[in-house]
Tab-separated table of C-alpha atoms in Angstrom:
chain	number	residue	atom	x	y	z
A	164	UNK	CA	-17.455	1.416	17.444
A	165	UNK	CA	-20.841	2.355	16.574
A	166	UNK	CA	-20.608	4.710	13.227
A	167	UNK	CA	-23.988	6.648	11.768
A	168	UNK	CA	-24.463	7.391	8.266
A	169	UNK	CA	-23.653	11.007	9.086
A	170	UNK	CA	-20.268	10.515	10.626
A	171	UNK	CA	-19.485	8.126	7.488
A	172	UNK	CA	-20.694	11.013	4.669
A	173	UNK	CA	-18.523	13.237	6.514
A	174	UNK	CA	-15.380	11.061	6.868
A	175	UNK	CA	-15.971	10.225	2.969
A	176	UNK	CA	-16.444	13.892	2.582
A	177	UNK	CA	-14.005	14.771	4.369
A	178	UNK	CA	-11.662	12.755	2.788
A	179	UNK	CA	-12.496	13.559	-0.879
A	180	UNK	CA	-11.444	17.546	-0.076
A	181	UNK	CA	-8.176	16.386	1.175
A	182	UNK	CA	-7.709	14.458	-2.461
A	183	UNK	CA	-9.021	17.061	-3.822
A	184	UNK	CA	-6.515	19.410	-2.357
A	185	UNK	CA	-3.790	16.874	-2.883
A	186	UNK	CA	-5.163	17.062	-7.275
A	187	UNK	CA	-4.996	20.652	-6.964
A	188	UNK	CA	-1.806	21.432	-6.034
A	189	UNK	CA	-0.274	18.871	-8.259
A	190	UNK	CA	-2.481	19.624	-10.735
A	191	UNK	CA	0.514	20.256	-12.591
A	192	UNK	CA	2.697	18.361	-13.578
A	193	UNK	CA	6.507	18.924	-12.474
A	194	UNK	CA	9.072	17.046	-11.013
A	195	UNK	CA	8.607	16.201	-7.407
A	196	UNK	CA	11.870	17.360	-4.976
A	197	UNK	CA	12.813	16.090	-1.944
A	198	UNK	CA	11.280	18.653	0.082
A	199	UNK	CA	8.028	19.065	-1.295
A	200	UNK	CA	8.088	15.301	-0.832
A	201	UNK	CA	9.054	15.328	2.432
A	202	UNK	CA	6.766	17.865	3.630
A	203	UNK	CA	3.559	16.537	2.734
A	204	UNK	CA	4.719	13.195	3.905
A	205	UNK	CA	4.787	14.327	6.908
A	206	UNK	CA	1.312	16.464	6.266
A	207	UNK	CA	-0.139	13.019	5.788
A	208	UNK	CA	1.571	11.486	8.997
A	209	UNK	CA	0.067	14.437	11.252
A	210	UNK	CA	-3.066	14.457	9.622
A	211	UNK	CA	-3.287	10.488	10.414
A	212	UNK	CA	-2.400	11.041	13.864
A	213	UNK	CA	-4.807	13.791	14.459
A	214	UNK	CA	-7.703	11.433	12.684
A	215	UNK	CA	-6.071	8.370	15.563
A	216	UNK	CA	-6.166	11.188	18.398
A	217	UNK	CA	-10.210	12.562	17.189
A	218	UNK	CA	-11.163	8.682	17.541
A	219	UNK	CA	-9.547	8.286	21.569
A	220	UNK	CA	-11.166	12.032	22.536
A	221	UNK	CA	-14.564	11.314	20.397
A	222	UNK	CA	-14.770	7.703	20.107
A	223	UNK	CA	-12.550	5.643	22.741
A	224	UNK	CA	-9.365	4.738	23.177
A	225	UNK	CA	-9.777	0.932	21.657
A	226	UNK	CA	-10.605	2.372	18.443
A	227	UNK	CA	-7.478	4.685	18.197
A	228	UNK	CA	-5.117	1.890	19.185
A	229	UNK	CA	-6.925	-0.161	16.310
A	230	UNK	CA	-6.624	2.536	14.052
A	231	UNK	CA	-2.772	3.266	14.624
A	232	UNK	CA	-2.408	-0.758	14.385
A	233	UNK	CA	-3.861	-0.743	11.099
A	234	UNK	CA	-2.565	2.649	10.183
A	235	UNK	CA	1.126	1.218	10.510
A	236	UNK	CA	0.409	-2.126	9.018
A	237	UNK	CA	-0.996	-0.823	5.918
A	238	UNK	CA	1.796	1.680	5.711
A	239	UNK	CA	4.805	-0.965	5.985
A	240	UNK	CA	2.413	-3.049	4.088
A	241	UNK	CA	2.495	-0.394	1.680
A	242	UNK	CA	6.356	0.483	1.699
A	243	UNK	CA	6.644	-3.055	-0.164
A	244	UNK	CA	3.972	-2.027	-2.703
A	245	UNK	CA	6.588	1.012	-4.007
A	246	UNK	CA	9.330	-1.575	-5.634
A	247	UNK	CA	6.722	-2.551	-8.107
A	248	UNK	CA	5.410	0.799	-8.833
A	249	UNK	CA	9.123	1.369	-9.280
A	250	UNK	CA	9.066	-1.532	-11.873
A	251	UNK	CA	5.852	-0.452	-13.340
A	252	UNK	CA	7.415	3.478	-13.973
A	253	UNK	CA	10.419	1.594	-15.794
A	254	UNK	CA	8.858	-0.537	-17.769
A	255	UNK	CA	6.697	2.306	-19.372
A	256	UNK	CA	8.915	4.671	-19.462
A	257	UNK	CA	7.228	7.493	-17.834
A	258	UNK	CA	8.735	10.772	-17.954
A	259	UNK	CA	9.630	12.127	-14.137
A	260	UNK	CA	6.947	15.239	-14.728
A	261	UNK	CA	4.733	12.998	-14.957
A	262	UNK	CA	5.168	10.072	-12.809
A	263	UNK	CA	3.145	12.260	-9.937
A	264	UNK	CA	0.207	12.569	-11.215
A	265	UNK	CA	0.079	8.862	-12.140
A	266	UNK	CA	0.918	7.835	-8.974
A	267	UNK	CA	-1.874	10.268	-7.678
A	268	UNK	CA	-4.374	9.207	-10.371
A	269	UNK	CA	-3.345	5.377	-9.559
A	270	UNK	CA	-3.869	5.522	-6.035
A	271	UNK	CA	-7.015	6.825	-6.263
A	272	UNK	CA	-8.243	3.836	-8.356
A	273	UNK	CA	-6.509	1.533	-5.925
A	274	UNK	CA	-8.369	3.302	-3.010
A	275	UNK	CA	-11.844	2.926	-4.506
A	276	UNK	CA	-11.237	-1.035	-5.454
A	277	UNK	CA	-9.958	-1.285	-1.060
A	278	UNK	CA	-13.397	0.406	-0.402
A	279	UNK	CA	-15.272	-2.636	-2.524
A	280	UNK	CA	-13.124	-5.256	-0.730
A	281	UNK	CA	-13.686	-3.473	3.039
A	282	UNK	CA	-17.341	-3.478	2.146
A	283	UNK	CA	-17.424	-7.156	0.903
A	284	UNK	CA	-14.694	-8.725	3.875
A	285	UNK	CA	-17.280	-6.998	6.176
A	286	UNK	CA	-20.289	-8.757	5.470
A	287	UNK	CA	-18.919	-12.257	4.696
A	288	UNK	CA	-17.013	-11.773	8.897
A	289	UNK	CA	-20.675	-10.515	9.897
A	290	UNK	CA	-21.888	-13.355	8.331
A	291	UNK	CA	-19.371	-16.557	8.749
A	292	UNK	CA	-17.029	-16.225	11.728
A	293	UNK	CA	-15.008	-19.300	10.452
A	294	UNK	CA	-13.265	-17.014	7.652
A	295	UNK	CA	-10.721	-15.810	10.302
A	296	UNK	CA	-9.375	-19.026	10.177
A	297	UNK	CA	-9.411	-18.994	6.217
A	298	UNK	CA	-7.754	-14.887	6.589
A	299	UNK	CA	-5.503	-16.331	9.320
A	300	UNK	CA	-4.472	-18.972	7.399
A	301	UNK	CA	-3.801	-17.441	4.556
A	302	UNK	CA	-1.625	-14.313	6.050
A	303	UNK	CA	0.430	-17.529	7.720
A	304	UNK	CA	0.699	-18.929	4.145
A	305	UNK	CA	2.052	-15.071	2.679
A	306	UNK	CA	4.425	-14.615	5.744
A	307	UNK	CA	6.040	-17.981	4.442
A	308	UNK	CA	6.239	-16.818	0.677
A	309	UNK	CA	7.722	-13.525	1.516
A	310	UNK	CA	10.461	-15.443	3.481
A	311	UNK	CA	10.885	-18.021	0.416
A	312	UNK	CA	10.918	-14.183	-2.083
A	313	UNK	CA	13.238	-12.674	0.216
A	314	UNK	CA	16.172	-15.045	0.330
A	315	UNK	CA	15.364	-15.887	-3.567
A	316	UNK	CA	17.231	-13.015	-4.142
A	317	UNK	CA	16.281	-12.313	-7.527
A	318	UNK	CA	17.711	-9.229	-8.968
A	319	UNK	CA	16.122	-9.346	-12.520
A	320	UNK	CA	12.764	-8.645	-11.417
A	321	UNK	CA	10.491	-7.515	-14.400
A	322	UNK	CA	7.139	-6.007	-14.268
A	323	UNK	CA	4.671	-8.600	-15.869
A	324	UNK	CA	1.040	-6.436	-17.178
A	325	UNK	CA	-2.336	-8.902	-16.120
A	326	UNK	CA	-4.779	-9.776	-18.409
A	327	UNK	CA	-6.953	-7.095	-17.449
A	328	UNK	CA	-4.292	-4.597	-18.618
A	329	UNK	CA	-3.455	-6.161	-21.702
A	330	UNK	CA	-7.013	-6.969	-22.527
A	331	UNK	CA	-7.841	-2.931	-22.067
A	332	UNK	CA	-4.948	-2.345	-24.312
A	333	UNK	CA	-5.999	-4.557	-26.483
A	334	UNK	CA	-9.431	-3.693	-26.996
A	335	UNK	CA	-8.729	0.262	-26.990
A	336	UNK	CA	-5.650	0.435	-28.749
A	337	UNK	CA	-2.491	2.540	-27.071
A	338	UNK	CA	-0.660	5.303	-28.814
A	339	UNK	CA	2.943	5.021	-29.083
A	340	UNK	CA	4.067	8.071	-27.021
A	341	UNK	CA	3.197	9.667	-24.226
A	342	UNK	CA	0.893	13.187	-24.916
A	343	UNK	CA	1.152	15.413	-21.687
A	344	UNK	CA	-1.799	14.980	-19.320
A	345	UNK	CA	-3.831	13.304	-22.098
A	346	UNK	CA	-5.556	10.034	-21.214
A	347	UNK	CA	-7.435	9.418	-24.805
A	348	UNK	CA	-5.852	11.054	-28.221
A	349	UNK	CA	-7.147	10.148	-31.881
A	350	UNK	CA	-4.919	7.976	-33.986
A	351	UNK	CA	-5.735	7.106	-38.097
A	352	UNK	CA	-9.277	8.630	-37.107
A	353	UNK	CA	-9.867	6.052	-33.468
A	354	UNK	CA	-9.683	7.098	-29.915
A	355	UNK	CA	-7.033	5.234	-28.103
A	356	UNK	CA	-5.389	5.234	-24.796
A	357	UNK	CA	-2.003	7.420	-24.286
A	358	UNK	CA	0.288	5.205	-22.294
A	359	UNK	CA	0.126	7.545	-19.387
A	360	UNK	CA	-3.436	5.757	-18.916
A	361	UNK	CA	-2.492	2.662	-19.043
A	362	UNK	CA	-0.062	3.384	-16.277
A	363	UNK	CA	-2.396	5.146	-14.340
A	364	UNK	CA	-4.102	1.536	-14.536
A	365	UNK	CA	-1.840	-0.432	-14.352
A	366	UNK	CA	-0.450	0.978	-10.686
A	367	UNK	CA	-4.815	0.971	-9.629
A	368	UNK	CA	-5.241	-2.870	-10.919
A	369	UNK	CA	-1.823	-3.995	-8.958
A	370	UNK	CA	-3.452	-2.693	-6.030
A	371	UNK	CA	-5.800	-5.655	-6.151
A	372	UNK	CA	-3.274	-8.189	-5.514
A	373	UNK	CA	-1.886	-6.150	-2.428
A	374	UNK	CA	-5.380	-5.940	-0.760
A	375	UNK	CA	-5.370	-9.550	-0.837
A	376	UNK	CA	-2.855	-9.832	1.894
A	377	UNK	CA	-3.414	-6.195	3.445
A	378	UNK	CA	-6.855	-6.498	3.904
A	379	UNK	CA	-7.158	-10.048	6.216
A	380	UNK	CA	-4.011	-8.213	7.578
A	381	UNK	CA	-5.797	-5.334	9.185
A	382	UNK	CA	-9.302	-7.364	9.198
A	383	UNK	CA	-6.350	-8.962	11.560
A	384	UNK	CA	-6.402	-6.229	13.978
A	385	UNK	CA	-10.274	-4.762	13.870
A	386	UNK	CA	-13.511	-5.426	12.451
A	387	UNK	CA	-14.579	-2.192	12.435
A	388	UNK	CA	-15.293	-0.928	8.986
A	389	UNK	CA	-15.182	2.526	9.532
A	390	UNK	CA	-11.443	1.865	11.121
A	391	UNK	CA	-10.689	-0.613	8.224
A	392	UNK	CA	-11.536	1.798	5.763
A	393	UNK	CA	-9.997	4.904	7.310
A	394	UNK	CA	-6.519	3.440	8.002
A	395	UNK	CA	-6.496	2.050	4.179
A	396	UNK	CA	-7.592	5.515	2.965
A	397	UNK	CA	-4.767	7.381	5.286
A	398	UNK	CA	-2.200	5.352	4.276
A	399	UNK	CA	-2.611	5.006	0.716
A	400	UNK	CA	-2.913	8.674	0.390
A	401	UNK	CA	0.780	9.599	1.473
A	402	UNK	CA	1.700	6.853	-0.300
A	403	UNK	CA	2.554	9.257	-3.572
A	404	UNK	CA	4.861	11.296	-1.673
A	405	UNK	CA	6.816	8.854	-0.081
A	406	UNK	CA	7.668	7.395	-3.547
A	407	UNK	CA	9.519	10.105	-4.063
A	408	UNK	CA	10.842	10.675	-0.856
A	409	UNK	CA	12.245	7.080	-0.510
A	410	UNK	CA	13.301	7.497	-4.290
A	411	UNK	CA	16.379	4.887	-3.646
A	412	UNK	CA	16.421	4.146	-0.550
A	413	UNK	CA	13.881	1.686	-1.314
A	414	UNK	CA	17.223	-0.550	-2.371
A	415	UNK	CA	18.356	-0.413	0.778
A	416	UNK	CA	15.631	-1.980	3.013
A	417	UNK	CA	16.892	-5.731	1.813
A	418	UNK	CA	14.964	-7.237	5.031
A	419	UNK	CA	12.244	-5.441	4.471
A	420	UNK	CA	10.504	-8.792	2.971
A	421	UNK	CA	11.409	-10.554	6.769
A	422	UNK	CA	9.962	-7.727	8.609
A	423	UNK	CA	6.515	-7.874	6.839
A	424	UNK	CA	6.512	-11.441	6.979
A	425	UNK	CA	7.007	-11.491	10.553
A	426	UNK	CA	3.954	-8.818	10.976
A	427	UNK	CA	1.849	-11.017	8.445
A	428	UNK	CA	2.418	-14.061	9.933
A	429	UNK	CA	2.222	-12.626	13.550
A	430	UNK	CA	-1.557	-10.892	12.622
A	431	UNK	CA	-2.358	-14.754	10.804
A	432	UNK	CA	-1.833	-16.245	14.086
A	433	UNK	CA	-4.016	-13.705	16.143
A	434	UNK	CA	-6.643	-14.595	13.655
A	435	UNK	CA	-6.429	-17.833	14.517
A	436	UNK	CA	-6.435	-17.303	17.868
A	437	UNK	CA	-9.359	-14.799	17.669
A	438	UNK	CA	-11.238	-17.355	15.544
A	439	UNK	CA	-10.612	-20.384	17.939
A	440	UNK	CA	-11.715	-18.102	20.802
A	441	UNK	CA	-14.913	-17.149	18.845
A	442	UNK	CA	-15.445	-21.071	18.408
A	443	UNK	CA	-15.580	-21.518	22.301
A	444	UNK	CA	-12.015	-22.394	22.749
A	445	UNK	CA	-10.184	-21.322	25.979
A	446	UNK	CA	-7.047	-19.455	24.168
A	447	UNK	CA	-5.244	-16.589	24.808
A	448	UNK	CA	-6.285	-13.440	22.808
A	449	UNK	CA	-3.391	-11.495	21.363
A	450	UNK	CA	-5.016	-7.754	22.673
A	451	UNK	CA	-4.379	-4.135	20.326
A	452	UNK	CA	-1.671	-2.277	22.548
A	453	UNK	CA	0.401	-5.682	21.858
A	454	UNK	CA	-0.001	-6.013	18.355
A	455	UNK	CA	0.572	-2.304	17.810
A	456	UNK	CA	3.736	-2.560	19.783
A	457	UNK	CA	5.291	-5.254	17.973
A	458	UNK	CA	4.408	-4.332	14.520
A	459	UNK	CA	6.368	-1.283	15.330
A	460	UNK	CA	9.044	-2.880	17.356
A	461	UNK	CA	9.431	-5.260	13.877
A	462	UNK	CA	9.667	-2.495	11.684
A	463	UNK	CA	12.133	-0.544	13.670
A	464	UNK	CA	14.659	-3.614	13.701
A	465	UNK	CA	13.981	-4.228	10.249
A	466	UNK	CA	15.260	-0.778	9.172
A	467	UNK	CA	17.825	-0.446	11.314
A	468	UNK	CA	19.514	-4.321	9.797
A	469	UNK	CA	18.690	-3.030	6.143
A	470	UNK	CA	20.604	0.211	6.929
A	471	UNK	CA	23.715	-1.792	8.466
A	472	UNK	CA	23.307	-4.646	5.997
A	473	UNK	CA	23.013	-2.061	3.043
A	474	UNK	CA	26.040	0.000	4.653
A	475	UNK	CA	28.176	-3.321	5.129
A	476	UNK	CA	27.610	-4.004	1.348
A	477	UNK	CA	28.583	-0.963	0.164
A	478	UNK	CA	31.676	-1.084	1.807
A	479	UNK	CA	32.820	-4.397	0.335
A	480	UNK	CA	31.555	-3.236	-2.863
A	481	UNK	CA	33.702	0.013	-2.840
A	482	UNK	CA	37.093	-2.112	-1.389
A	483	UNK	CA	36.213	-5.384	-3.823
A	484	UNK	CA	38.149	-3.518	-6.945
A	485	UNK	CA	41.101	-2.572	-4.483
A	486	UNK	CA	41.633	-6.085	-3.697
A	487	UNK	CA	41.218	-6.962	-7.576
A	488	UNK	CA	43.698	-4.009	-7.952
A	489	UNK	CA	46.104	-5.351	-5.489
């Protein structure tokens, strides 16, 4: 789809007043309930599906179905990212008042670093058609270490800080509780960071290891930029209020880990395919109202096993100490 600089300064526009809204009325901080989670969930779902519908009546309709394929990729895609921001919230401790506004502060970080990788993936696939295969590859090699996470099964995860973190921390100093809203304080006479920043930076810097998989992902399913960028942007920014929303039923989606790894490794070999076909090779393409229909046909099983998997447990959990009993 052919995008001028206008349309682009609006949609960036455009989406800068909705964040700005988003700041506004969060602006302070409180604990998040269900509701007001739940609502602007789905405020961010409608708004998504309006942006999908504008593209089919003002654009056309292969650029909506790419959009609401990459829409719903990065948002499962994203689903996964919440565990660790779980971990990330434990292992700092933050206080529930305040865990909004780093998620909101965090996500805005993250969405800036996906606009740097969008803009870079674009001009290396303008320029070298052979990456899908590297992309394609590499989704294929993801789907495969989900699978091997998955039935790992390792219940003591722990939230491990990268060197950029703990060199920031290092080089600035970080005060030993948490001071409201404050980002920087003064301690024996320096300016250091208040953990809430480091949080903040921590959930921004993660991001970079999920665009490694979600960008070839939905690179995947268009090359348009503007689509690229727009689906990240959509679905990172519900991503706060679903946090909340799924609180702990996060727990519950134990096949979660299969489901993505089937959509990864399903977009890795349409890639492939795509690349192969761009080489001169007679293969079947995999085409967008396909794709679309089994990344949500994938994620629709996969919720509905967690739920009866997670329901199953719980029942031999609660009758385990009757038989003990017995």
């Amino acid at each position: 789809m052919d995008v001028s600089f206008t349309v682009w300064a609006l949609t960036i526009l455009g989406l800068s007043v909705l964040i700005g809204a988003d700041f506004f009325i969060g602006r302070k901080p409180h604990d998040v309930s269900l509701k007001e989670a739940g609502t602007w969930t789905v405020v961010w779902i409608v708004l998504a599906a309006l942006f999908g519908l504008g593209l089919l009546f003002f654009g056309n309709g292969q650029a909506s179905q790419e959009f609401f394929a990459g829409f719903v990729t990065e948002k499962s895609l994203s689903v996964d990212n919440l565990f660790v921001f779980v971990l990330i919230m434990a292992k700092f401790a933050v206080p529930s008042h305040l865990q909004q506004r780093v998620l909101l502060v965090g996500v805005l970080i993250a969405l800036v670093l996906r606009a740097v990788f969008i803009a870079a993936g674009a001009a290396i696939i303008s320029s070298f058609s052979w990456v899908f295969y590297l992309f394609g590859a590499f989704l294929i090699y993801t789907a495969w270490k989900l699978i091997q996470e998955a039935r790992a099964d390792e219940e003591d995860e722990a939230y491990e800080e990268n060197r950029l973190l703990k060199s920031v921390e290092k080089r600035f100093g970080v005060a030993d509780r948490y001071h409201g809203t404050k980002l920087f304080v003064r301690a024996n006479g320096k300016r250091v960071l208040t953990p809430l920043m480091v949080v903040m930076l921590a959930i921004g810097t993660t991001d970079i290891l999920f665009a490694l998989d979600s960008i070839p992902a939905i690179f995947g399913l268009t090359q348009d930029p503007y689509i690229v960028f727009t689906a990240n942007a959509f679905a990172l920014m519900g991503l706060r209020q679903l946090y909340f929303l799924l609180g702990g039923l996060l727990k519950k989606l134990v096949h979660l880990s299969y489901g993505l790894s089937v959509i990864l490794g399903f977009i890795g070999i349409k890639l492939v395919l795509h690349a192969l076909h761009e080489s001169g090779v007679h293969v079947p393409e995999i085409s967008t109202p396909v794709s679309l229909g089994v990344i949500c046909g994938v994620l629709v099983i996969t919720t509905i096993t967690s739920l009866i998997a997670s329901k199953k447990k719980a029942a031999e959990d609660e009758a385990a100490p009757e038989r003990v009993e017995a």
